[in-house]
CSV table of C-alpha atoms and ligand atoms in Angstrom, one decimal:
chain,number,residue,atom,x,y,z
A,9,MET,CA,-13.4,-84.5,-42.2
A,10,ALA,CA,-12.6,-87.6,-44.4
A,11,VAL,CA,-15.5,-90.0,-45.0
A,12,PHE,CA,-14.9,-93.7,-44.7
A,13,ARG,CA,-17.3,-95.6,-47.0
A,14,VAL,CA,-18.2,-99.1,-45.9
A,15,ALA,CA,-20.4,-101.7,-47.5
A,16,ILE,CA,-22.0,-104.3,-45.3
A,17,VAL,CA,-23.4,-107.2,-47.2
A,18,GLY,CA,-26.2,-108.9,-45.2
A,19,ALA,CA,-28.8,-106.9,-43.2
A,20,GLY,CA,-29.5,-109.4,-40.5
A,21,PRO,CA,-28.6,-109.0,-36.9
A,22,ALA,CA,-24.9,-109.6,-37.6
A,23,GLY,CA,-24.8,-106.8,-40.2
A,24,ILE,CA,-26.8,-104.4,-38.1
A,25,PHE,CA,-24.6,-105.0,-35.0
A,26,VAL,CA,-21.6,-104.2,-37.1
A,27,ALA,CA,-23.2,-101.1,-38.5
A,28,ASP,CA,-24.1,-100.0,-34.9
A,29,LEU,CA,-20.6,-100.4,-33.6
A,30,LEU,CA,-19.1,-98.7,-36.6
A,31,ARG,CA,-21.3,-95.6,-36.2
A,32,ASN,CA,-20.6,-95.4,-32.5
A,33,SER,CA,-16.9,-96.1,-32.7
A,34,GLU,CA,-14.3,-93.6,-31.6
A,35,ARG,CA,-12.5,-92.4,-34.7
A,36,SER,CA,-11.0,-89.4,-36.5
A,37,PHE,CA,-13.1,-89.7,-39.6
A,38,GLU,CA,-16.8,-89.9,-40.6
A,39,VAL,CA,-18.4,-93.2,-41.6
A,40,SER,CA,-21.0,-93.7,-44.3
A,41,ILE,CA,-22.5,-97.2,-44.4
A,42,ASP,CA,-24.4,-98.9,-47.1
A,43,LEU,CA,-26.2,-102.0,-45.7
A,44,PHE,CA,-27.1,-104.4,-48.6
A,45,ASP,CA,-29.4,-107.3,-48.5
A,46,GLN,CA,-30.4,-109.7,-51.3
A,47,LEU,CA,-33.9,-109.7,-49.8
A,48,PRO,CA,-36.2,-106.6,-50.1
A,49,ALA,CA,-36.6,-106.5,-46.3
A,50,PRO,CA,-34.0,-106.3,-43.5
A,51,TYR,CA,-33.5,-108.5,-40.4
A,52,GLY,CA,-32.3,-111.7,-42.0
A,53,LEU,CA,-32.9,-114.7,-39.7
A,54,VAL,CA,-35.0,-112.7,-37.2
A,55,ARG,CA,-37.6,-112.3,-40.0
A,56,TYR,CA,-37.0,-115.6,-41.8
A,57,GLY,CA,-35.6,-118.0,-39.2
A,58,VAL,CA,-37.1,-117.2,-35.7
A,59,ALA,CA,-40.3,-119.2,-35.4
A,60,PRO,CA,-43.5,-117.1,-35.8
A,61,ASP,CA,-44.8,-118.4,-32.4
A,62,HIS,CA,-41.8,-116.7,-30.7
A,63,PRO,CA,-42.8,-113.1,-30.8
A,64,ARG,CA,-40.5,-112.3,-27.8
A,65,ILE,CA,-37.4,-113.2,-29.9
A,66,LYS,CA,-38.8,-111.5,-33.0
A,67,GLY,CA,-39.1,-108.4,-30.7
A,68,ILE,CA,-35.4,-107.9,-31.2
A,69,VAL,CA,-36.3,-106.0,-34.4
A,70,ASN,CA,-37.3,-103.1,-32.2
A,71,SER,CA,-33.6,-102.5,-31.2
A,72,LEU,CA,-32.4,-103.4,-34.7
A,73,ARG,CA,-34.8,-100.8,-36.2
A,74,GLN,CA,-33.3,-98.0,-34.0
A,75,VAL,CA,-29.9,-98.7,-35.7
A,76,ILE,CA,-31.0,-98.9,-39.3
A,77,ASP,CA,-33.1,-95.7,-38.9
A,78,ASP,CA,-29.9,-93.8,-38.3
A,79,ASP,CA,-28.8,-91.3,-41.0
A,80,GLU,CA,-25.3,-92.7,-41.3
A,81,ILE,CA,-26.7,-96.0,-42.5
A,82,ARG,CA,-28.4,-96.5,-45.9
A,83,LEU,CA,-30.3,-99.7,-46.5
A,84,LEU,CA,-30.2,-101.1,-50.1
A,85,GLY,CA,-32.4,-104.2,-50.3
A,86,ASN,CA,-33.2,-106.6,-53.1
A,87,VAL,CA,-29.5,-106.3,-54.2
A,88,CYS,CA,-27.7,-109.6,-54.7
A,89,TYR,CA,-24.0,-109.5,-54.2
A,90,GLY,CA,-22.2,-111.2,-57.1
A,91,ARG,CA,-25.1,-110.5,-59.5
A,92,ASP,CA,-26.3,-107.0,-59.0
A,93,ILE,CA,-23.1,-105.7,-57.5
A,94,THR,CA,-19.6,-107.3,-57.7
A,95,LEU,CA,-16.4,-107.1,-55.7
A,96,THR,CA,-14.9,-104.9,-58.5
A,97,ASP,CA,-17.9,-102.5,-58.0
A,98,LEU,CA,-17.4,-102.4,-54.3
A,99,LYS,CA,-13.7,-101.6,-54.7
A,100,ARG,CA,-14.6,-98.7,-56.9
A,101,HIS,CA,-17.1,-97.2,-54.5
A,102,TYR,CA,-16.0,-98.2,-50.9
A,103,HIS,CA,-13.0,-98.4,-48.7
A,104,ALA,CA,-13.9,-101.8,-47.3
A,105,VAL,CA,-16.6,-104.5,-47.3
A,106,ILE,CA,-17.9,-106.6,-44.4
A,107,PHE,CA,-19.8,-109.8,-45.2
A,108,THR,CA,-22.5,-110.7,-42.7
A,109,THR,CA,-24.4,-113.1,-44.9
A,110,GLY,CA,-25.0,-115.7,-42.2
A,111,ALA,CA,-25.6,-119.4,-42.8
A,112,THR,CA,-29.0,-120.2,-44.3
A,113,LYS,CA,-28.5,-123.5,-46.1
A,114,ASP,CA,-29.2,-126.8,-44.4
A,115,ALA,CA,-26.2,-128.9,-43.5
A,116,ARG,CA,-26.5,-132.1,-45.5
A,117,LEU,CA,-27.3,-135.4,-44.0
A,118,THR,CA,-25.1,-137.8,-45.9
A,119,ILE,CA,-26.7,-141.1,-45.1
A,120,GLN,CA,-28.3,-143.4,-47.6
A,121,GLY,CA,-31.8,-142.4,-48.5
A,122,ALA,CA,-31.3,-138.8,-47.5
A,123,ASP,CA,-32.5,-137.7,-50.9
A,124,LEU,CA,-35.7,-139.8,-51.0
A,125,PRO,CA,-39.0,-137.8,-51.4
A,126,GLY,CA,-40.3,-137.0,-47.9
A,127,SER,CA,-36.8,-136.2,-46.6
A,128,PHE,CA,-36.5,-132.5,-45.9
A,129,GLY,CA,-33.9,-130.1,-44.5
A,130,ALA,CA,-35.4,-128.3,-41.5
A,131,GLY,CA,-34.1,-125.0,-42.8
A,132,SER,CA,-36.4,-125.3,-45.9
A,133,PHE,CA,-39.4,-126.0,-43.7
A,134,VAL,CA,-38.5,-123.0,-41.4
A,135,SER,CA,-38.1,-120.7,-44.5
A,136,TRP,CA,-41.5,-121.9,-45.8
A,137,TYR,CA,-43.4,-121.3,-42.5
A,138,ASP,CA,-41.6,-118.0,-42.0
A,139,GLY,CA,-42.8,-116.9,-45.5
A,140,HIS,CA,-39.4,-116.6,-47.2
A,141,PRO,CA,-40.0,-115.4,-50.8
A,142,ASP,CA,-37.5,-117.7,-52.5
A,143,VAL,CA,-38.8,-121.1,-51.3
A,144,PRO,CA,-41.6,-123.2,-52.9
A,145,ARG,CA,-44.9,-122.3,-51.4
A,146,ASP,CA,-46.7,-125.7,-51.5
A,147,TRP,CA,-45.5,-127.5,-48.4
A,148,SER,CA,-47.6,-130.5,-47.6
A,149,LEU,CA,-48.1,-131.7,-44.0
A,150,ASN,CA,-49.8,-134.9,-45.1
A,151,HIS,CA,-47.5,-137.2,-43.1
A,152,LYS,CA,-48.7,-138.9,-39.9
A,153,ALA,CA,-45.4,-139.9,-38.3
A,154,VAL,CA,-42.4,-137.6,-38.8
A,155,ALA,CA,-38.8,-138.0,-37.6
A,156,VAL,CA,-36.9,-134.8,-36.7
A,157,ILE,CA,-33.1,-135.5,-36.6
A,158,GLY,CA,-31.0,-133.4,-34.3
A,159,ASN,CA,-31.1,-132.2,-30.8
A,160,GLY,CA,-30.6,-128.4,-31.3
A,161,ASN,CA,-33.0,-125.5,-31.0
A,162,VAL,CA,-34.0,-125.8,-34.7
A,163,ALA,CA,-35.1,-129.4,-34.1
A,164,LEU,CA,-37.2,-128.0,-31.2
A,165,ASP,CA,-38.7,-125.2,-33.4
A,166,VAL,CA,-39.7,-127.7,-36.0
A,167,THR,CA,-41.1,-130.2,-33.5
A,168,ARG,CA,-43.1,-127.5,-31.7
A,169,MET,CA,-44.5,-126.1,-35.0
A,170,LEU,CA,-45.5,-129.6,-36.2
A,171,ALA,CA,-47.1,-130.3,-32.8
A,172,ARG,CA,-49.1,-127.1,-32.6
A,173,ARG,CA,-52.8,-126.8,-33.6
A,174,VAL,CA,-53.6,-124.2,-36.2
A,175,ASN,CA,-55.6,-122.1,-33.6
A,176,GLU,CA,-52.4,-121.6,-31.7
A,177,LEU,CA,-50.7,-120.2,-34.8
A,178,ALA,CA,-53.6,-118.1,-36.0
A,179,THR,CA,-52.5,-115.1,-34.0
A,180,THR,CA,-48.9,-115.1,-35.5
A,181,GLU,CA,-47.7,-113.2,-38.6
A,182,MET,CA,-48.3,-116.2,-40.9
A,183,PRO,CA,-50.4,-115.5,-43.9
A,184,LYS,CA,-53.5,-117.5,-44.5
A,185,SER,CA,-52.0,-119.7,-47.2
A,186,ILE,CA,-49.5,-121.1,-44.6
A,187,LEU,CA,-52.1,-121.4,-41.9
A,188,ASP,CA,-54.3,-123.4,-44.3
A,189,GLN,CA,-51.6,-126.0,-44.7
A,190,PHE,CA,-51.2,-126.3,-40.9
A,191,GLU,CA,-55.0,-126.7,-40.6
A,192,ARG,CA,-54.8,-129.7,-43.0
A,193,SER,CA,-51.8,-131.2,-41.2
A,194,GLN,CA,-52.1,-135.0,-40.7
A,195,VAL,CA,-49.2,-135.1,-38.2
A,196,THR,CA,-49.8,-137.2,-35.1
A,197,ASP,CA,-46.4,-138.4,-34.0
A,198,ILE,CA,-43.1,-136.6,-34.0
A,199,HIS,CA,-40.0,-138.6,-33.2
A,200,VAL,CA,-37.0,-136.4,-32.1
A,201,ILE,CA,-33.8,-138.3,-32.7
A,202,GLY,CA,-30.5,-137.6,-31.0
A,203,ARG,CA,-27.2,-139.5,-31.5
A,204,ARG,CA,-26.0,-138.8,-28.0
A,205,GLY,CA,-27.6,-138.8,-24.6
A,206,PRO,CA,-30.3,-136.6,-23.0
A,207,LEU,CA,-27.7,-134.5,-21.2
A,208,GLN,CA,-25.6,-133.9,-24.3
A,209,VAL,CA,-28.4,-132.1,-26.1
A,210,LYS,CA,-27.9,-128.6,-27.6
A,211,PHE,CA,-31.4,-127.5,-26.7
A,212,THR,CA,-31.6,-124.4,-24.4
A,213,PRO,CA,-33.7,-125.0,-21.3
A,214,LEU,CA,-36.3,-122.4,-22.0
A,215,GLU,CA,-37.1,-123.8,-25.4
A,216,LEU,CA,-37.1,-127.4,-24.2
A,217,ARG,CA,-39.5,-126.5,-21.3
A,218,GLU,CA,-41.8,-124.8,-23.7
A,219,LEU,CA,-42.4,-128.1,-25.5
A,220,GLY,CA,-43.9,-129.5,-22.3
A,221,GLU,CA,-46.5,-126.7,-22.2
A,222,LEU,CA,-48.1,-127.5,-25.6
A,223,PRO,CA,-51.8,-128.3,-25.2
A,224,ASP,CA,-53.0,-131.7,-26.3
A,225,VAL,CA,-49.5,-133.1,-26.7
A,226,ASP,CA,-48.0,-136.1,-24.8
A,227,ILE,CA,-44.3,-136.3,-24.4
A,228,LEU,CA,-42.9,-139.8,-24.4
A,229,LEU,CA,-39.5,-140.8,-23.2
A,230,ASP,CA,-37.8,-144.2,-23.1
A,231,GLU,CA,-36.3,-145.1,-19.7
A,232,ASN,CA,-33.5,-147.1,-21.4
A,233,ASP,CA,-32.2,-143.8,-22.8
A,234,PHE,CA,-31.4,-142.5,-19.4
A,235,VAL,CA,-28.2,-144.3,-18.7
A,236,SER,CA,-25.9,-142.5,-16.4
A,237,ASP,CA,-22.2,-142.1,-17.2
A,238,GLU,CA,-19.2,-140.1,-15.9
A,239,ALA,CA,-19.4,-137.4,-18.5
A,240,SER,CA,-23.2,-136.8,-17.9
A,241,GLU,CA,-22.7,-136.7,-14.1
A,242,LEU,CA,-19.8,-134.2,-14.5
A,243,ALA,CA,-21.9,-132.1,-16.9
A,244,LYS,CA,-24.8,-132.1,-14.4
A,245,ALA,CA,-22.5,-131.1,-11.5
A,246,THR,CA,-20.8,-128.3,-13.4
A,247,ASN,CA,-23.2,-126.9,-15.9
A,248,LYS,CA,-26.3,-124.9,-14.9
A,249,GLN,CA,-28.0,-125.5,-18.3
A,250,THR,CA,-27.5,-129.2,-18.1
A,251,GLN,CA,-28.9,-129.2,-14.6
A,252,ILE,CA,-32.1,-127.5,-15.8
A,253,ILE,CA,-32.4,-129.8,-18.8
A,254,ASP,CA,-32.0,-132.8,-16.4
A,255,ARG,CA,-34.8,-131.4,-14.3
A,256,VAL,CA,-37.1,-130.9,-17.3
A,257,PHE,CA,-36.6,-134.5,-18.4
A,258,THR,CA,-36.9,-135.9,-14.9
A,259,ALA,CA,-40.3,-134.1,-14.5
A,260,TRP,CA,-41.5,-135.4,-17.9
A,261,ARG,CA,-40.4,-139.0,-17.1
A,262,SER,CA,-42.9,-139.1,-14.2
A,263,ARG,CA,-45.7,-137.5,-16.2
A,264,GLU,CA,-48.6,-139.8,-17.1
A,265,PRO,CA,-49.7,-139.5,-20.8
A,266,ILE,CA,-53.1,-137.9,-21.1
A,267,GLY,CA,-54.1,-139.7,-24.3
A,268,ALA,CA,-53.4,-136.5,-26.3
A,269,ASN,CA,-54.0,-136.3,-30.1
A,270,ARG,CA,-50.4,-135.5,-30.8
A,271,ARG,CA,-47.3,-137.2,-29.4
A,272,ILE,CA,-43.6,-136.2,-29.2
A,273,HIS,CA,-41.3,-139.2,-28.8
A,274,PHE,CA,-37.7,-138.6,-27.8
A,275,HIS,CA,-35.1,-141.2,-29.0
A,276,PHE,CA,-31.7,-140.6,-27.5
A,277,HIS,CA,-28.6,-142.7,-28.2
A,278,SER,CA,-30.0,-143.2,-31.6
A,279,LYS,CA,-27.8,-142.5,-34.6
A,280,PRO,CA,-29.6,-142.4,-38.0
A,281,ILE,CA,-27.7,-144.6,-40.4
A,282,GLU,CA,-30.2,-144.9,-43.3
A,283,ILE,CA,-33.5,-143.5,-44.5
A,284,PHE,CA,-35.4,-146.2,-46.3
A,285,GLY,CA,-38.4,-146.6,-48.6
A,286,ALA,CA,-39.3,-147.8,-52.1
A,287,ASN,CA,-40.2,-144.5,-53.7
A,288,GLN,CA,-40.6,-142.3,-50.7
A,289,VAL,CA,-39.6,-142.2,-47.0
A,290,GLU,CA,-41.0,-145.3,-45.2
A,291,GLY,CA,-38.7,-145.2,-42.2
A,292,VAL,CA,-35.4,-144.4,-40.6
A,293,ARG,CA,-32.8,-147.0,-39.4
A,294,LEU,CA,-31.2,-146.1,-36.1
A,295,GLU,CA,-28.1,-147.5,-34.6
A,296,ARG,CA,-28.1,-147.7,-30.8
A,297,THR,CA,-25.2,-145.8,-29.3
A,298,GLU,CA,-23.7,-145.8,-25.9
A,299,PRO,CA,-21.9,-143.1,-24.0
A,300,ASP,CA,-18.1,-143.1,-24.5
A,301,GLY,CA,-17.5,-141.6,-21.1
A,302,GLU,CA,-16.3,-138.3,-22.6
A,303,GLY,CA,-19.5,-136.8,-23.7
A,304,GLY,CA,-19.6,-138.5,-27.1
A,305,ALA,CA,-21.2,-141.7,-28.2
A,306,ARG,CA,-20.1,-144.9,-29.9
A,307,GLY,CA,-22.1,-147.2,-32.0
A,308,THR,CA,-23.1,-150.6,-30.7
A,309,GLY,CA,-24.0,-152.3,-34.0
A,310,ARG,CA,-27.6,-152.8,-32.8
A,311,THR,CA,-30.1,-151.3,-35.1
A,312,LEU,CA,-33.8,-150.5,-35.0
A,313,ASP,CA,-36.1,-149.5,-37.9
A,314,LEU,CA,-38.5,-146.7,-37.0
A,315,PRO,CA,-41.4,-146.4,-39.4
A,316,VAL,CA,-42.0,-142.8,-40.4
A,317,ASP,CA,-43.5,-141.0,-43.4
A,318,ALA,CA,-41.2,-138.0,-43.4
A,319,VAL,CA,-37.8,-137.0,-42.1
A,320,TYR,CA,-36.8,-133.4,-41.2
A,321,SER,CA,-33.0,-133.1,-40.6
A,322,ALA,CA,-32.2,-130.3,-38.2
A,323,ILE,CA,-28.5,-131.0,-38.0
A,324,GLY,CA,-27.2,-127.4,-38.4
A,325,TYR,CA,-27.0,-124.7,-41.0
A,326,PHE,CA,-24.2,-124.0,-43.6
A,327,GLY,CA,-22.9,-120.8,-45.1
A,328,THR,CA,-23.1,-120.0,-48.9
A,329,GLU,CA,-20.0,-119.3,-51.0
A,330,LEU,CA,-19.8,-115.8,-52.3
A,331,PRO,CA,-18.3,-114.9,-55.7
A,332,ASP,CA,-14.6,-113.8,-55.6
A,333,ILE,CA,-14.4,-114.3,-51.8
A,334,PRO,CA,-12.4,-117.1,-50.1
A,335,PHE,CA,-14.6,-119.9,-48.7
A,336,ASP,CA,-13.9,-122.8,-46.4
A,337,ARG,CA,-15.9,-125.6,-48.0
A,338,LEU,CA,-15.6,-127.8,-45.0
A,339,ARG,CA,-16.9,-125.3,-42.4
A,340,GLY,CA,-19.1,-123.2,-44.7
A,341,VAL,CA,-17.4,-119.9,-43.6
A,342,ILE,CA,-15.2,-117.2,-44.9
A,343,PRO,CA,-11.7,-118.1,-43.5
A,344,ASN,CA,-10.5,-115.2,-41.4
A,345,ARG,CA,-8.4,-114.0,-38.6
A,346,ALA,CA,-10.3,-111.8,-36.2
A,347,GLY,CA,-12.7,-111.0,-38.9
A,348,ARG,CA,-10.0,-110.3,-41.6
A,349,ALA,CA,-10.6,-112.5,-44.6
A,350,ILE,CA,-7.6,-114.8,-45.6
A,351,ASP,CA,-7.1,-116.7,-48.8
A,352,ASP,CA,-5.9,-120.2,-49.6
A,353,SER,CA,-2.3,-119.3,-49.1
A,354,ASP,CA,-3.2,-117.8,-45.6
A,355,GLN,CA,-2.7,-114.3,-46.9
A,356,ARG,CA,-4.9,-111.3,-45.9
A,357,VAL,CA,-7.4,-110.3,-48.5
A,358,HIS,CA,-7.2,-106.5,-48.0
A,359,GLY,CA,-10.5,-104.6,-47.6
A,360,VAL,CA,-12.6,-107.8,-47.0
A,361,TYR,CA,-14.0,-108.7,-43.5
A,362,ALA,CA,-16.6,-111.0,-42.1
A,363,SER,CA,-18.8,-111.2,-39.0
A,364,GLY,CA,-21.6,-113.4,-37.6
A,365,TRP,CA,-22.3,-116.9,-38.8
A,366,ILE,CA,-20.4,-116.5,-42.1
A,367,LYS,CA,-17.3,-115.8,-39.9
A,368,ARG,CA,-17.5,-118.4,-37.2
A,369,GLY,CA,-20.2,-120.9,-38.3
A,370,PRO,CA,-23.9,-121.3,-37.3
A,371,VAL,CA,-23.6,-121.6,-33.5
A,372,GLY,CA,-24.9,-119.4,-30.7
A,373,LEU,CA,-27.9,-117.3,-30.0
A,374,ILE,CA,-28.5,-113.9,-31.8
A,375,GLY,CA,-26.7,-112.0,-29.0
A,376,ALA,CA,-23.5,-114.0,-29.4
A,377,THR,CA,-23.1,-112.3,-32.8
A,378,LYS,CA,-22.4,-109.0,-31.0
A,379,SER,CA,-18.9,-110.1,-29.7
A,380,ASP,CA,-18.1,-111.1,-33.2
A,381,ALA,CA,-19.0,-107.7,-34.4
A,382,ILE,CA,-16.8,-106.0,-31.8
A,383,GLU,CA,-13.8,-108.0,-32.9
A,384,THR,CA,-14.4,-107.4,-36.7
A,385,VAL,CA,-15.0,-103.7,-36.2
A,386,GLN,CA,-11.8,-103.4,-34.2
A,387,SER,CA,-9.8,-105.2,-36.9
A,388,LEU,CA,-11.4,-103.0,-39.6
A,389,LEU,CA,-10.7,-99.7,-37.8
A,390,SER,CA,-7.1,-100.6,-37.1
A,391,ASP,CA,-6.3,-101.5,-40.7
A,392,GLN,CA,-6.7,-98.0,-42.2
A,393,ALA,CA,-3.5,-98.3,-44.1
A,394,ASP,CA,-4.8,-101.3,-46.0
A,395,TRP,CA,-8.2,-100.1,-47.0
A,396,TRP,CA,-9.1,-99.8,-50.7
A,397,THR,CA,-8.8,-96.5,-52.5
A,398,PRO,CA,-12.1,-96.1,-54.2
A,399,SER,CA,-12.1,-94.1,-57.4
A,400,ASP,CA,-15.7,-92.9,-57.0
A,401,PRO,CA,-16.8,-93.0,-53.3
A,402,SER,CA,-19.9,-90.9,-53.7
A,403,PRO,CA,-23.1,-92.5,-52.4
A,404,ASP,CA,-25.0,-91.5,-55.5
A,405,SER,CA,-22.7,-93.4,-57.8
A,406,VAL,CA,-23.9,-96.7,-56.2
A,407,THR,CA,-27.6,-96.0,-56.7
A,408,SER,CA,-26.9,-94.8,-60.2
A,409,LEU,CA,-25.1,-98.0,-61.0
A,410,LEU,CA,-27.9,-100.1,-59.6
A,411,LYS,CA,-30.5,-98.1,-61.6
A,412,ASP,CA,-28.4,-98.5,-64.8
A,413,ARG,CA,-28.4,-102.2,-64.3
A,414,GLY,CA,-32.2,-102.3,-63.8
A,415,VAL,CA,-32.0,-103.4,-60.2
A,416,LYS,CA,-35.2,-102.6,-58.4
A,417,PHE,CA,-33.5,-101.9,-55.1
A,418,THR,CA,-35.5,-101.1,-51.9
A,419,THR,CA,-34.6,-98.5,-49.3
A,420,LEU,CA,-35.3,-97.7,-45.6
A,421,GLU,CA,-38.3,-95.6,-46.5
A,422,GLY,CA,-39.5,-98.5,-48.7
A,423,TRP,CA,-39.1,-100.9,-45.8
A,424,HIS,CA,-41.1,-98.6,-43.6
A,425,ARG,CA,-43.9,-98.7,-46.2
A,426,LEU,CA,-43.8,-102.5,-46.3
A,427,ASP,CA,-43.6,-102.7,-42.5
A,428,GLU,CA,-46.7,-100.5,-42.1
A,429,TYR,CA,-48.5,-102.4,-44.8
A,430,GLU,CA,-47.9,-105.7,-43.0
A,431,ILE,CA,-48.9,-104.2,-39.7
A,432,GLY,CA,-52.1,-102.9,-41.4
A,433,LEU,CA,-52.9,-106.4,-42.7
A,434,GLY,CA,-52.4,-107.8,-39.2
A,435,ALA,CA,-54.6,-105.1,-37.6
A,436,ARG,CA,-57.6,-106.1,-39.7
A,437,GLU,CA,-57.4,-109.5,-38.0
A,438,GLY,CA,-56.4,-108.5,-34.5
A,439,ARG,CA,-52.8,-109.6,-35.2
A,440,GLN,CA,-49.5,-107.7,-34.9
A,441,ARG,CA,-48.6,-108.3,-38.5
A,442,VAL,CA,-49.3,-110.5,-41.5
A,443,LYS,CA,-46.3,-111.0,-43.7
A,444,VAL,CA,-46.2,-110.4,-47.5
A,445,ILE,CA,-44.5,-113.3,-49.2
A,446,PRO,CA,-43.9,-112.8,-52.9
A,447,ARG,CA,-40.7,-110.9,-53.7
A,448,GLU,CA,-42.3,-108.8,-56.5
A,449,GLN,CA,-45.1,-107.8,-54.1
A,450,MET,CA,-42.6,-106.8,-51.4
A,451,VAL,CA,-40.7,-104.7,-53.9
A,452,GLU,CA,-43.8,-103.1,-55.3
A,453,ILE,CA,-45.2,-102.1,-51.9
A,454,SER,CA,-41.7,-100.8,-50.9
A,455,ASN,CA,-41.2,-98.8,-54.0
A,456,ASN,CA,-44.7,-97.5,-54.4
A,457,VAL,CA,-44.1,-93.9,-53.6
B,506,NAP,P1,-27.1,-127.1,-33.3
B,506,NAP,O1,-27.4,-126.4,-32.1
B,506,NAP,O2,-25.7,-127.2,-33.7
B,506,NAP,O3,-27.7,-128.6,-33.2
B,506,NAP,C1,-27.4,-129.6,-34.2
B,506,NAP,C2,-27.9,-130.9,-33.7
B,506,NAP,O4,-27.7,-131.8,-34.8
B,506,NAP,C3,-27.0,-131.5,-32.6
B,506,NAP,O5,-27.8,-132.2,-31.7
B,506,NAP,C4,-26.1,-132.5,-33.4
B,506,NAP,O6,-25.6,-133.5,-32.6
B,506,NAP,C5,-27.0,-133.0,-34.4
B,506,NAP,N1,-26.3,-133.5,-35.6
B,506,NAP,C6,-25.3,-133.0,-36.3
B,506,NAP,N2,-25.0,-133.8,-37.3
B,506,NAP,C7,-25.7,-134.9,-37.2
B,506,NAP,C8,-25.8,-136.1,-37.9
B,506,NAP,N3,-25.0,-136.4,-38.9
B,506,NAP,N4,-26.7,-137.1,-37.4
B,506,NAP,C9,-27.4,-136.9,-36.3
B,506,NAP,N5,-27.4,-135.7,-35.6
B,506,NAP,C10,-26.6,-134.8,-36.0
B,506,NAP,O7,-27.8,-126.5,-34.6
B,506,NAP,P2,-29.2,-125.8,-34.8
B,506,NAP,O8,-30.3,-126.5,-34.1
B,506,NAP,O9,-29.3,-125.7,-36.3
B,506,NAP,O10,-29.1,-124.4,-34.2
B,506,NAP,C11,-28.2,-123.4,-34.7
B,506,NAP,C12,-28.0,-122.3,-33.7
B,506,NAP,O11,-29.2,-121.4,-33.7
B,506,NAP,C13,-27.8,-122.7,-32.3
B,506,NAP,O12,-26.9,-121.9,-31.6
B,506,NAP,C14,-29.2,-122.6,-31.7
B,506,NAP,O13,-29.2,-122.4,-30.3
B,506,NAP,C15,-29.7,-121.3,-32.4
B,506,NAP,N6,-31.2,-121.3,-32.4
B,506,NAP,C16,-31.8,-120.7,-31.4
B,506,NAP,C17,-33.2,-120.7,-31.3
B,506,NAP,C18,-33.8,-120.0,-30.1
B,506,NAP,O14,-33.2,-119.4,-29.3
B,506,NAP,N7,-35.1,-120.2,-29.9
B,506,NAP,C19,-33.9,-121.2,-32.3
B,506,NAP,C20,-33.3,-121.9,-33.4
B,506,NAP,C21,-31.9,-121.9,-33.4
B,506,NAP,P3,-24.2,-133.5,-31.8
B,506,NAP,O15,-24.4,-132.5,-30.7
B,506,NAP,O16,-24.0,-134.9,-31.4
B,506,NAP,O17,-23.2,-133.0,-32.8
């Protein structure tokens, strides 16, 4: 039977869902899948984006692991597309490629002062506390008052992590070096800033409610922010999520502060228009907004200066452009129709596909990526006539090429070694796992046969 060789670039949930569907698809040929990742370990944003105090969500790795453990799938980690392997290489060795590289950069806040020292992208902070090997390791939490801009789940993650005491984090997979920084944290007040109203937030109810359960934390709301308008009433009447969110805020509004050591202040209808400070962040200027009746908000011209020592913008993620692959610079995605890449002239780029956040942008929970995968795999399988014709499709030719180039790639067996090593580190301290951070150490443990 003919063998269809597919490269998937990105071993996060999007790539693994695609691989799973491909291996289980009805077809008249065999498939052989190489799953590449630029990191030495798989699982993408589940390992390096989901907050460490959310083991339930991290638990999704159990089902992802069942997929990558399959014989039809070969994991090749620590391989950077565009540097270690190029599009020309892929065309020589595969029939098609699917990019599932996600969206890992912070969307840029474009207001004045956004580049001042003390102004951070939330994604960088997340990567730091999740032990990503490629971000600077010396994150300082020596700010007392912090603004978190955005009303999505990343803003909630950042707020919760800043509000937690180190003893609440000590059982997670965070290495000691990160826990030490949390122990030294000076944070007392976290200001969560949303440019629209409390019923237009993008928080999910479960994650919002969790904030109210943090020990020694007061949640402070401003009654002036709870102005009713037609769009909010309609959302409340028709949307279950909005109803629950409304109930959570209503309960918090009647809660008496307990004089806690840390406080979370919500500021709705507050659009950040400037971050100010002489040499470093000293505050954020907010313009008061009002509901426009359609779920949006319009500025009122009234401003307020909120003194803070640091700003974390959690206003969404953005995809990274890949060499030789079309890219939509406005949306941060690979332009595509049903997962088929298209170029600037709206023409199909044969053999090139996309799935997950690099296909549709950084929205939706992990499970939403599955429907993307279904569409992309259907497109791929129905395009057989357009696939590439590789001159050397043998699996060994790819590993030989990487070896010739001196790429220290990691494999599934290597990942099992690293996984067991991390679990062993955790066991010594009664934890499920302790992560290894430096890339060289991850590779060394993985490849230490
Ligand atoms: P998001 O859900 O799109 O939220 C972005 C927030 O930033 C929105 O409140 C948006 O306001 C605001 N914003 C955008 N541009 C802004 C600007 N210039 N000034 C002020 N505010 C601005 O993005 P996210 O929080 O990065 O999350 C990405 C995806 O990952 C979401 O689907 C999320 O649910 C998911 N996620 C899930 C979890 C979990 O399940 N625990 C954890 C983390 C992330 P507007 O609404 O007004 O545009």
